[in-house]
Amino acid sequence: MDNQTYMMPLIGDKAPSFEAETTQGKIRFPEDFKGQWVILFSHPSDFTPICTSEFVMFGAMQAEFEALNCRLVGLSVGTNASHIAWLRSIHERIEFKGHKRVELNFPLVADMSMEVARKYGMIQTGVSTTAAVRAVFFIDPTATIRAVIYYPMQLGRNFDELKRVLVGLQTIDKYHVALPADWRPGDDIIVPAPTTYDGTDKSAEGMKCYDWYFCTKPLAMDKADKEKAKAYEKA
């Protein structure tokens, strides 16, 4: 077993590389996902109820993530055989929130050595020395880590938030903007605080200023993103 000590990767770091066997064959990460966003996530164990509910949701939303140029990659400290048997069980028997017979076609990494989990800080010894917590890494098309969320073993993930974070990061990159609390596609964006005495140009169309440092305005989206915003509201 690999006893090497790794620094937990932080926002802005390059995603640590690895090769691994998965339920979709061997992968080289992040090389095999060049030019795409990736949500890399870990779960504590196969055949457990919270993890099962999460995998139903990941499977049910896989097409939504892929439509956003985002691939899903899961991981746990388990064998490939266990992963395959569990995913088949989910497909054949499990129903959750109206989703049933869910196809799980994204790779699930078999990390028995815990090497990958350690590289990504997924093994947190205050909780367990052998099982991963519920980590989520948002990795952009340049293989840079853009956001990280950790959940305890007892709390399932919020999938609306996972999608919101992904869409928010893509919006930030495309339009070079900042987004306020609870932002959703179609909401106003934040206007950067002024850096000169003259202050913010309050003449911009639709701008609302509540004080010198806090102004919002609509985002001038292109047609494709307007359609995405409408679809997001209906989802």
PDB file of C-alpha atoms in Angstrom, residues 36-140:
ATOM      1  CA  GLN A  36     -13.753  18.869 -21.024  1.00  0.00           C
ATOM      2  CA  TRP A  37     -14.956  19.771 -17.570  1.00  0.00           C
ATOM      3  CA  VAL A  38     -14.875  16.926 -15.047  1.00  0.00           C
ATOM      4  CA  ILE A  39     -16.691  16.370 -11.785  1.00  0.00           C
ATOM      5  CA  LEU A  40     -14.486  13.920  -9.882  1.00  0.00           C
ATOM      6  CA  PHE A  41     -16.255  12.627  -6.789  1.00  0.00           C
ATOM      7  CA  SER A  42     -15.694  10.005  -4.124  1.00  0.00           C
ATOM      8  CA  HIS A  43     -18.059   7.902  -2.045  1.00  0.00           C
ATOM      9  CA  PRO A  44     -17.406   5.843   1.101  1.00  0.00           C
ATOM     10  CA  SER A  45     -18.560   2.391   0.007  1.00  0.00           C
ATOM     11  CA  ASP A  46     -20.567   0.299  -2.448  1.00  0.00           C
ATOM     12  CA  PHE A  47     -23.913  -1.245  -1.447  1.00  0.00           C
ATOM     13  CA  THR A  48     -24.663   1.508   1.078  1.00  0.00           C
ATOM     14  CA  PRO A  49     -27.950   3.454   1.071  1.00  0.00           C
ATOM     15  CA  ILE A  50     -26.759   7.091   0.915  1.00  0.00           C
ATOM     16  CA  CYS A  51     -24.206   6.307  -1.807  1.00  0.00           C
ATOM     17  CA  THR A  52     -26.873   4.394  -3.712  1.00  0.00           C
ATOM     18  CA  SER A  53     -29.228   7.390  -3.644  1.00  0.00           C
ATOM     19  CA  GLU A  54     -26.417   9.594  -4.927  1.00  0.00           C
ATOM     20  CA  PHE A  55     -25.551   7.267  -7.788  1.00  0.00           C
ATOM     21  CA  VAL A  56     -29.169   7.180  -8.893  1.00  0.00           C
ATOM     22  CA  MET A  57     -29.030  10.986  -9.115  1.00  0.00           C
ATOM     23  CA  PHE A  58     -25.649  11.033 -10.869  1.00  0.00           C
ATOM     24  CA  GLY A  59     -26.985   8.546 -13.410  1.00  0.00           C
ATOM     25  CA  ALA A  60     -30.264  10.413 -13.856  1.00  0.00           C
ATOM     26  CA  MET A  61     -28.408  13.708 -14.427  1.00  0.00           C
ATOM     27  CA  GLN A  62     -25.489  12.371 -16.455  1.00  0.00           C
ATOM     28  CA  ALA A  63     -26.956  13.611 -19.748  1.00  0.00           C
ATOM     29  CA  GLU A  64     -27.464  17.086 -18.240  1.00  0.00           C
ATOM     30  CA  PHE A  65     -23.836  17.264 -17.163  1.00  0.00           C
ATOM     31  CA  GLU A  66     -22.579  15.956 -20.501  1.00  0.00           C
ATOM     32  CA  ALA A  67     -24.681  18.572 -22.319  1.00  0.00           C
ATOM     33  CA  LEU A  68     -22.582  21.087 -20.381  1.00  0.00           C
ATOM     34  CA  ASN A  69     -19.365  19.478 -21.665  1.00  0.00           C
ATOM     35  CA  CYS A  70     -18.807  17.847 -18.281  1.00  0.00           C
ATOM     36  CA  ARG A  71     -17.849  14.235 -17.595  1.00  0.00           C
ATOM     37  CA  LEU A  72     -18.467  12.388 -14.344  1.00  0.00           C
ATOM     38  CA  VAL A  73     -15.776  10.238 -12.708  1.00  0.00           C
ATOM     39  CA  GLY A  74     -16.505   8.443  -9.439  1.00  0.00           C
ATOM     40  CA  LEU A  75     -14.147   6.763  -6.977  1.00  0.00           C
ATOM     41  CA  SER A  76     -14.149   4.626  -3.877  1.00  0.00           C
ATOM     42  CA  VAL A  77     -11.818   2.278  -2.033  1.00  0.00           C
ATOM     43  CA  GLY A  78     -13.328  -0.844  -3.565  1.00  0.00           C
ATOM     44  CA  THR A  79     -12.751  -3.486  -6.220  1.00  0.00           C
ATOM     45  CA  ASN A  80     -13.884  -3.233  -9.805  1.00  0.00           C
ATOM     46  CA  ALA A  81     -15.970  -6.393  -9.352  1.00  0.00           C
ATOM     47  CA  SER A  82     -17.796  -4.852  -6.387  1.00  0.00           C
ATOM     48  CA  HIS A  83     -18.395  -1.640  -8.337  1.00  0.00           C
ATOM     49  CA  ILE A  84     -19.858  -3.508 -11.312  1.00  0.00           C
ATOM     50  CA  ALA A  85     -22.133  -5.665  -9.131  1.00  0.00           C
ATOM     51  CA  TRP A  86     -23.379  -2.602  -7.249  1.00  0.00           C
ATOM     52  CA  LEU A  87     -24.063  -0.577 -10.400  1.00  0.00           C
ATOM     53  CA  ARG A  88     -26.006  -3.513 -11.858  1.00  0.00           C
ATOM     54  CA  SER A  89     -28.032  -3.727  -8.652  1.00  0.00           C
ATOM     55  CA  ILE A  90     -28.840  -0.018  -8.839  1.00  0.00           C
ATOM     56  CA  HIS A  91     -29.947  -0.351 -12.467  1.00  0.00           C
ATOM     57  CA  GLU A  92     -32.073  -3.441 -11.889  1.00  0.00           C
ATOM     58  CA  ARG A  93     -33.661  -2.802  -8.486  1.00  0.00           C
ATOM     59  CA  ILE A  94     -33.370   0.706  -7.115  1.00  0.00           C
ATOM     60  CA  GLU A  95     -35.866   3.537  -7.487  1.00  0.00           C
ATOM     61  CA  PHE A  96     -35.278   6.955  -5.938  1.00  0.00           C
ATOM     62  CA  LYS A  97     -37.168  10.216  -6.469  1.00  0.00           C
ATOM     63  CA  GLY A  98     -38.993   8.742  -9.435  1.00  0.00           C
ATOM     64  CA  HIS A  99     -35.806   7.542 -11.145  1.00  0.00           C
ATOM     65  CA  LYS A 100     -35.479   3.823 -11.824  1.00  0.00           C
ATOM     66  CA  ARG A 101     -33.506   1.508 -14.139  1.00  0.00           C
ATOM     67  CA  VAL A 102     -30.884   4.239 -14.268  1.00  0.00           C
ATOM     68  CA  GLU A 103     -27.923   3.619 -16.553  1.00  0.00           C
ATOM     69  CA  LEU A 104     -24.551   4.349 -14.945  1.00  0.00           C
ATOM     70  CA  ASN A 105     -22.183   4.770 -17.860  1.00  0.00           C
ATOM     71  CA  PHE A 106     -19.516   6.971 -16.291  1.00  0.00           C
ATOM     72  CA  PRO A 107     -16.252   5.479 -14.983  1.00  0.00           C
ATOM     73  CA  LEU A 108     -16.075   4.442 -11.340  1.00  0.00           C
ATOM     74  CA  VAL A 109     -12.465   4.114 -10.197  1.00  0.00           C
ATOM     75  CA  ALA A 110     -11.384   1.049  -8.219  1.00  0.00           C
ATOM     76  CA  ASP A 111      -8.908   2.536  -5.734  1.00  0.00           C
ATOM     77  CA  MET A 112      -8.005  -0.363  -3.434  1.00  0.00           C
ATOM     78  CA  SER A 113      -4.524   1.061  -2.820  1.00  0.00           C
ATOM     79  CA  MET A 114      -6.095   4.407  -1.776  1.00  0.00           C
ATOM     80  CA  GLU A 115      -3.386   6.152  -3.818  1.00  0.00           C
ATOM     81  CA  VAL A 116      -5.838   8.341  -5.755  1.00  0.00           C
ATOM     82  CA  ALA A 117      -7.959   9.038  -2.689  1.00  0.00           C
ATOM     83  CA  ARG A 118      -4.857  10.191  -0.823  1.00  0.00           C
ATOM     84  CA  LYS A 119      -3.708  12.388  -3.706  1.00  0.00           C
ATOM     85  CA  TYR A 120      -7.047  14.194  -3.588  1.00  0.00           C
ATOM     86  CA  GLY A 121      -7.434  14.376   0.196  1.00  0.00           C
ATOM     87  CA  MET A 122     -10.450  12.066   0.121  1.00  0.00           C
ATOM     88  CA  ILE A 123      -9.192   9.964   3.044  1.00  0.00           C
ATOM     89  CA  GLN A 124      -9.668  12.057   6.166  1.00  0.00           C
ATOM     90  CA  THR A 125      -8.361  10.163   9.170  1.00  0.00           C
ATOM     91  CA  GLY A 126     -10.596  11.948  11.661  1.00  0.00           C
ATOM     92  CA  VAL A 127     -13.459  10.067  10.018  1.00  0.00           C
ATOM     93  CA  SER A 128     -11.932   6.885   8.565  1.00  0.00           C
ATOM     94  CA  THR A 129      -8.536   5.564   7.529  1.00  0.00           C
ATOM     95  CA  THR A 130      -9.984   3.201   4.906  1.00  0.00           C
ATOM     96  CA  ALA A 131     -13.027   4.912   3.366  1.00  0.00           C
ATOM     97  CA  ALA A 132     -13.303   8.130   1.393  1.00  0.00           C
ATOM     98  CA  VAL A 133     -15.502  11.014   2.461  1.00  0.00           C
ATOM     99  CA  ARG A 134     -17.892  12.556  -0.082  1.00  0.00           C
ATOM    100  CA  ALA A 135     -15.499  14.827  -1.962  1.00  0.00           C
ATOM    101  CA  VAL A 136     -16.351  16.724  -5.149  1.00  0.00           C
ATOM    102  CA  PHE A 137     -13.732  18.323  -7.407  1.00  0.00           C
ATOM    103  CA  PHE A 138     -14.730  20.581 -10.301  1.00  0.00           C
ATOM    104  CA  ILE A 139     -11.907  20.411 -12.841  1.00  0.00           C
ATOM    105  CA  ASP A 140     -11.869  22.672 -15.900  1.00  0.00           C
TER     106      ASP A 140
END
